[in-house]
CSV table of N, CA and C in Angstrom, one decimal:
chain,number,residue,atom,x,y,z
A,163,MET,N,48.7,-2.7,15.1
A,163,MET,CA,49.8,-3.5,15.6
A,163,MET,C,49.8,-3.7,17.1
A,164,LEU,N,49.5,-2.6,17.8
A,164,LEU,CA,49.5,-2.6,19.3
A,164,LEU,C,48.3,-3.5,19.7
A,165,ASN,N,47.2,-3.3,19.1
A,165,ASN,CA,46.0,-4.1,19.5
A,165,ASN,C,46.3,-5.6,19.3
A,166,PHE,N,47.1,-6.0,18.3
A,166,PHE,CA,47.4,-7.4,18.1
A,166,PHE,C,48.2,-8.0,19.3
A,167,HIS,N,49.2,-7.2,19.8
A,167,HIS,CA,50.0,-7.6,20.9
A,167,HIS,C,49.3,-7.6,22.2
A,168,VAL,N,48.4,-6.7,22.4
A,168,VAL,CA,47.5,-6.6,23.6
A,168,VAL,C,46.6,-7.8,23.6
A,169,GLY,N,46.0,-8.1,22.5
A,169,GLY,CA,45.1,-9.3,22.4
A,169,GLY,C,45.8,-10.6,22.6
A,170,ARG,N,47.0,-10.7,22.1
A,170,ARG,CA,47.8,-11.9,22.3
A,170,ARG,C,48.2,-12.0,23.7
A,171,LEU,N,48.6,-11.0,24.4
A,171,LEU,CA,49.0,-11.0,25.8
A,171,LEU,C,47.8,-11.4,26.6
A,172,LEU,N,46.6,-10.8,26.3
A,172,LEU,CA,45.4,-11.1,27.0
A,172,LEU,C,45.0,-12.6,26.9
A,173,ALA,N,45.1,-13.1,25.7
A,173,ALA,CA,44.8,-14.5,25.4
A,173,ALA,C,45.8,-15.5,26.2
A,174,THR,N,47.1,-15.1,26.2
A,174,THR,CA,48.1,-15.9,27.0
A,174,THR,C,47.8,-15.9,28.4
A,175,THR,N,47.4,-14.7,29.0
A,175,THR,CA,47.1,-14.6,30.4
A,175,THR,C,45.9,-15.4,30.8
A,176,VAL,N,44.9,-15.4,29.9
A,176,VAL,CA,43.7,-16.2,30.2
A,176,VAL,C,44.0,-17.7,30.2
A,177,ILE,N,44.8,-18.1,29.2
A,177,ILE,CA,45.1,-19.5,29.1
A,177,ILE,C,46.0,-19.9,30.3
A,178,MET,N,46.9,-19.1,30.7
A,178,MET,CA,47.8,-19.5,31.9
A,178,MET,C,47.0,-19.5,33.2
A,179,SER,N,46.0,-18.6,33.3
A,179,SER,CA,45.2,-18.6,34.5
A,179,SER,C,44.3,-19.9,34.6
A,180,PHE,N,43.8,-20.3,33.5
A,180,PHE,CA,43.0,-21.6,33.5
A,180,PHE,C,43.9,-22.8,33.7
A,181,ALA,N,45.1,-22.7,33.2
A,181,ALA,CA,46.1,-23.8,33.5
A,181,ALA,C,46.5,-23.9,34.9
A,182,SER,N,46.5,-22.8,35.6
A,182,SER,CA,46.9,-22.9,37.0
A,182,SER,C,45.7,-23.3,37.9
A,183,LEU,N,44.5,-23.3,37.4
A,183,LEU,CA,43.4,-23.8,38.2
A,183,LEU,C,43.2,-25.3,38.1
A,184,ALA,N,44.0,-26.0,37.2
A,184,ALA,CA,43.9,-27.4,37.1
A,184,ALA,C,44.5,-28.1,38.4
A,185,PRO,N,43.9,-29.1,38.9
A,185,PRO,CA,44.4,-29.7,40.1
A,185,PRO,C,45.7,-30.4,39.9
A,186,ALA,N,46.6,-30.3,40.9
A,186,ALA,CA,47.9,-30.9,40.8
A,186,ALA,C,47.7,-32.4,41.2
A,187,HIS,N,48.3,-33.2,40.4
A,187,HIS,CA,48.3,-34.7,40.7
A,187,HIS,C,49.7,-35.1,41.2
A,188,ALA,N,50.0,-34.7,42.4
A,188,ALA,CA,51.3,-35.0,42.9
A,188,ALA,C,51.1,-36.2,43.8
A,189,LYS,N,51.4,-37.4,43.3
A,189,LYS,CA,51.3,-38.6,44.1
A,189,LYS,C,52.7,-39.2,44.3
A,190,ILE,N,53.0,-39.7,45.4
A,190,ILE,CA,54.3,-40.2,45.7
A,190,ILE,C,54.4,-41.6,45.0
A,191,ALA,N,55.4,-41.6,44.2
A,191,ALA,CA,55.7,-42.9,43.4
A,191,ALA,C,56.7,-43.7,44.1
A,192,CYS,N,56.2,-45.0,44.5
A,192,CYS,CA,57.0,-45.9,45.2
A,192,CYS,C,57.4,-47.1,44.3
A,193,GLU,N,58.6,-47.6,44.4
A,193,GLU,CA,59.0,-48.8,43.7
A,193,GLU,C,59.8,-49.7,44.6
A,194,ASP,N,59.3,-50.8,45.0
A,194,ASP,CA,60.0,-51.8,45.9
A,194,ASP,C,60.4,-51.1,47.2
A,195,GLY,N,59.6,-50.3,47.8
A,195,GLY,CA,59.9,-49.6,49.1
A,195,GLY,C,60.7,-48.4,49.0
A,196,PHE,N,61.0,-47.9,47.8
A,196,PHE,CA,61.9,-46.8,47.6
A,196,PHE,C,61.1,-45.7,46.9
A,197,GLN,N,61.4,-44.4,47.2
A,197,GLN,CA,60.8,-43.3,46.6
A,197,GLN,C,61.8,-42.4,45.9
A,198,ARG,N,61.5,-41.9,44.7
A,198,ARG,CA,62.4,-41.1,43.9
A,198,ARG,C,62.3,-39.7,44.5
A,199,VAL,N,63.5,-39.2,45.0
A,199,VAL,CA,63.6,-37.9,45.6
A,199,VAL,C,64.8,-37.2,44.9
A,200,GLN,N,64.5,-36.2,44.1
A,200,GLN,CA,65.5,-35.4,43.4
A,200,GLN,C,66.4,-36.3,42.6
A,201,GLY,N,65.8,-37.3,41.9
A,201,GLY,CA,66.6,-38.2,41.0
A,201,GLY,C,67.2,-39.4,41.7
A,202,ASN,N,67.1,-39.5,43.0
A,202,ASN,CA,67.7,-40.6,43.7
A,202,ASN,C,66.6,-41.4,44.4
A,203,TRP,N,66.9,-42.7,44.5
A,203,TRP,CA,65.9,-43.6,45.2
A,203,TRP,C,66.3,-43.7,46.6
A,204,LEU,N,65.3,-43.3,47.5
A,204,LEU,CA,65.5,-43.3,49.0
A,204,LEU,C,64.5,-44.2,49.6
A,205,ALA,N,64.9,-44.9,50.6
A,205,ALA,CA,63.9,-45.7,51.4
A,205,ALA,C,63.2,-44.8,52.4
A,206,THR,N,61.9,-44.6,52.1
A,206,THR,CA,61.1,-43.8,53.0
A,206,THR,C,60.1,-44.6,53.8
A,207,PRO,N,59.7,-44.2,55.0
A,207,PRO,CA,58.7,-45.0,55.7
A,207,PRO,C,57.4,-45.1,54.9
A,208,TYR,N,57.0,-44.1,54.2
A,208,TYR,CA,55.8,-44.2,53.4
A,208,TYR,C,55.8,-45.3,52.4
A,209,CYS,N,56.9,-45.4,51.7
A,209,CYS,CA,57.1,-46.5,50.6
A,209,CYS,C,57.3,-47.8,51.3
A,210,GLN,N,58.0,-47.9,52.4
A,210,GLN,CA,58.3,-49.1,53.1
A,210,GLN,C,56.9,-49.7,53.6
A,211,ASP,N,56.1,-48.9,54.1
A,211,ASP,CA,54.7,-49.3,54.5
A,211,ASP,C,53.9,-49.8,53.3
A,212,ALA,N,54.0,-49.1,52.2
A,212,ALA,CA,53.3,-49.5,51.0
A,212,ALA,C,53.8,-50.9,50.5
A,213,LEU,N,55.1,-51.1,50.6
A,213,LEU,CA,55.6,-52.5,50.2
A,213,LEU,C,55.2,-53.5,51.2
A,214,LEU,N,55.1,-53.2,52.5
A,214,LEU,CA,54.7,-54.2,53.5
A,214,LEU,C,53.2,-54.5,53.2
A,215,GLY,N,52.4,-53.6,52.9
A,215,GLY,CA,51.0,-53.8,52.5
A,215,GLY,C,50.9,-54.7,51.3
A,216,LYS,N,51.7,-54.4,50.3
A,216,LYS,CA,51.7,-55.2,49.1
A,216,LYS,C,52.1,-56.7,49.4
A,217,VAL,N,53.1,-56.9,50.1
A,217,VAL,CA,53.6,-58.3,50.5
A,217,VAL,C,52.5,-59.0,51.3
A,218,ALA,N,51.9,-58.2,52.3
A,218,ALA,CA,50.8,-58.8,53.1
A,218,ALA,C,49.6,-59.3,52.2
A,219,ARG,N,49.3,-58.5,51.3
A,219,ARG,CA,48.2,-58.8,50.4
A,219,ARG,C,48.5,-60.1,49.5
A,220,GLN,N,49.8,-60.2,49.2
A,220,GLN,CA,50.2,-61.3,48.4
A,220,GLN,C,50.1,-62.6,49.2
A,221,TYR,N,50.3,-62.5,50.5
A,221,TYR,CA,50.1,-63.6,51.5
A,221,TYR,C,48.7,-63.9,51.8
A,222,GLY,N,47.8,-63.0,51.4
A,222,GLY,CA,46.3,-63.2,51.6
A,222,GLY,C,45.7,-62.4,52.7
A,223,MET,N,46.5,-61.5,53.3
A,223,MET,CA,45.9,-60.7,54.4
A,223,MET,C,45.2,-59.5,53.8
A,224,LYS,N,44.2,-59.0,54.5
A,224,LYS,CA,43.5,-57.8,54.1
A,224,LYS,C,44.2,-56.6,54.9
A,225,ALA,N,45.1,-56.0,54.2
A,225,ALA,CA,45.9,-55.0,54.8
A,225,ALA,C,46.1,-53.8,53.8
A,226,SER,N,45.5,-52.7,54.2
A,226,SER,CA,45.7,-51.5,53.3
A,226,SER,C,46.9,-50.8,53.7
A,227,ASP,N,47.5,-50.1,52.8
A,227,ASP,CA,48.7,-49.3,53.1
A,227,ASP,C,48.4,-48.2,54.2
A,228,ALA,N,47.3,-47.6,54.1
A,228,ALA,CA,46.9,-46.5,55.1
A,228,ALA,C,46.8,-47.1,56.5
A,229,HIS,N,46.2,-48.3,56.6
A,229,HIS,CA,46.0,-49.0,57.9
A,229,HIS,C,47.3,-49.3,58.5
A,230,ILE,N,48.3,-49.8,57.7
A,230,ILE,CA,49.6,-50.1,58.2
A,230,ILE,C,50.3,-48.8,58.6
A,231,ARG,N,50.2,-47.7,57.9
A,231,ARG,CA,50.8,-46.5,58.2
A,231,ARG,C,50.3,-45.8,59.5
A,232,ASN,N,49.0,-45.9,59.6
A,232,ASN,CA,48.3,-45.2,60.7
A,232,ASN,C,48.1,-46.0,62.0
A,233,ASN,N,48.4,-47.3,62.0
A,233,ASN,CA,48.2,-48.1,63.2
A,233,ASN,C,49.4,-48.9,63.5
A,234,PRO,N,50.3,-48.5,64.4
A,234,PRO,CA,51.5,-49.3,64.6
A,234,PRO,C,51.3,-50.7,65.1
A,235,ASN,N,50.2,-50.9,65.9
A,235,ASN,CA,49.9,-52.2,66.4
A,235,ASN,C,49.5,-53.2,65.2
A,236,PHE,N,48.8,-52.7,64.2
A,236,PHE,CA,48.5,-53.5,63.1
A,236,PHE,C,49.7,-53.8,62.3
A,237,LYS,N,50.6,-52.8,62.2
A,237,LYS,CA,51.9,-53.0,61.5
A,237,LYS,C,52.7,-54.1,62.2
A,238,ARG,N,52.7,-54.1,63.5
A,238,ARG,CA,53.4,-55.2,64.2
A,238,ARG,C,52.8,-56.6,63.9
A,239,HIS,N,51.4,-56.6,63.9
A,239,HIS,CA,50.7,-57.8,63.6
A,239,HIS,C,51.0,-58.3,62.2
A,240,VAL,N,51.1,-57.5,61.2
A,240,VAL,CA,51.4,-57.9,59.9
A,240,VAL,C,52.8,-58.4,59.8
A,241,CYS,N,53.7,-57.7,60.5
A,241,CYS,CA,55.1,-58.1,60.6
A,241,CYS,C,55.3,-59.5,61.2
A,242,ARG,N,54.5,-59.8,62.2
A,242,ARG,CA,54.6,-61.1,62.8
A,242,ARG,C,54.2,-62.2,61.8
A,243,LEU,N,53.3,-61.9,60.9
A,243,LEU,CA,52.9,-62.9,59.9
A,243,LEU,C,53.8,-63.0,58.7
A,244,VAL,N,54.3,-61.8,58.2
A,244,VAL,CA,55.0,-61.8,56.9
A,244,VAL,C,56.4,-61.3,57.1
A,245,GLY,N,56.9,-61.0,58.3
A,245,GLY,CA,58.1,-60.3,58.6
A,245,GLY,C,59.4,-61.1,58.2
A,246,GLN,N,59.3,-62.4,57.9
A,246,GLN,CA,60.5,-63.1,57.5
A,246,GLN,C,60.7,-63.1,56.0
A,247,ASP,N,59.8,-62.5,55.3
A,247,ASP,CA,60.0,-62.3,53.8
A,247,ASP,C,61.1,-61.3,53.6
A,248,ILE,N,62.0,-61.7,52.7
A,248,ILE,CA,63.2,-60.9,52.5
A,248,ILE,C,62.9,-59.5,52.1
A,249,ARG,N,61.8,-59.3,51.4
A,249,ARG,CA,61.4,-57.9,50.9
A,249,ARG,C,61.1,-57.0,52.0
A,250,VAL,N,60.6,-57.4,53.2
A,250,VAL,CA,60.1,-56.6,54.2
A,250,VAL,C,60.9,-56.8,55.6
A,251,ARG,N,61.9,-57.6,55.5
A,251,ARG,CA,62.6,-57.9,56.8
A,251,ARG,C,63.1,-56.6,57.5
A,252,SER,N,63.7,-55.7,56.8
A,252,SER,CA,64.3,-54.5,57.5
A,252,SER,C,63.2,-53.6,58.0
A,253,THR,N,62.1,-53.5,57.3
A,253,THR,CA,60.9,-52.7,57.7
A,253,THR,C,60.4,-53.3,59.0
A,254,CYS,N,60.3,-54.6,59.1
A,254,CYS,CA,59.7,-55.3,60.2
A,254,CYS,C,60.6,-55.3,61.4
A,255,LEU,N,61.9,-55.2,61.2
A,255,LEU,CA,62.9,-55.2,62.3
A,255,LEU,C,62.7,-53.9,63.1
A,256,GLU,N,62.3,-52.8,62.4
A,256,GLU,CA,62.0,-51.5,63.0
A,256,GLU,C,60.7,-51.6,63.8
A,257,ALA,N,59.7,-52.3,63.3
A,257,ALA,CA,58.4,-52.3,63.9
A,257,ALA,C,58.4,-53.3,65.1
A,258,ASN,N,59.1,-54.5,64.9
A,258,ASN,CA,59.1,-55.5,65.9
A,258,ASN,C,60.6,-55.9,66.1
A,259,PRO,N,61.3,-55.2,67.0
A,259,PRO,CA,62.7,-55.5,67.2
A,259,PRO,C,62.8,-56.9,67.8
A,260,TYR,N,63.8,-57.6,67.4
A,260,TYR,CA,64.0,-59.0,67.8
A,260,TYR,C,64.3,-59.0,69.3
A,261,ARG,N,63.5,-59.9,70.0
A,261,ARG,CA,63.6,-60.0,71.4
A,261,ARG,C,64.1,-61.4,71.7
A,262,GLY,N,65.3,-61.7,71.4
A,262,GLY,CA,65.8,-63.0,71.6
A,262,GLY,C,66.2,-63.2,73.1
A,263,ARG,N,66.8,-64.3,73.4
A,263,ARG,CA,67.3,-64.5,74.7
A,263,ARG,C,68.3,-63.5,75.2
A,264,GLY,N,68.1,-63.0,76.3
A,264,GLY,CA,69.1,-62.1,76.9
A,264,GLY,C,70.1,-62.9,77.7
A,265,PHE,N,71.3,-62.5,77.6
A,265,PHE,CA,72.4,-63.2,78.4
A,265,PHE,C,72.9,-62.3,79.5
C-alpha cells in the first residue's frame, strides 16, 4: 500500500515538473485601445499605440505597433496623418499637443 502512494506521488511530481517547463504565453490582450487588468478595462499606452497602428494601417500606412511604441517622432508623423480619426484623437493629443494661435 505504501509503494502505491509513493509511486503515485512520484508520478504527480514528474508530471508537475514537466508542466512547469512549458513556456508561458502571457500576451497583453488589447481591445480598442484598452487592456484588461484585474477584470477592468484600462487605457494603457501599449494598447493605445496598438490601436494607433491598426488605424494607420487601415488608412494605408505601413506602421507597425512596435515602431510607433519605440519611435516618438514616427508616432507624431502617424498622428499628423490619422490623428483626426475619433478612435485615436486622445492618443494623438498626447503625442502632438495642439499648437493653435496663442493670444
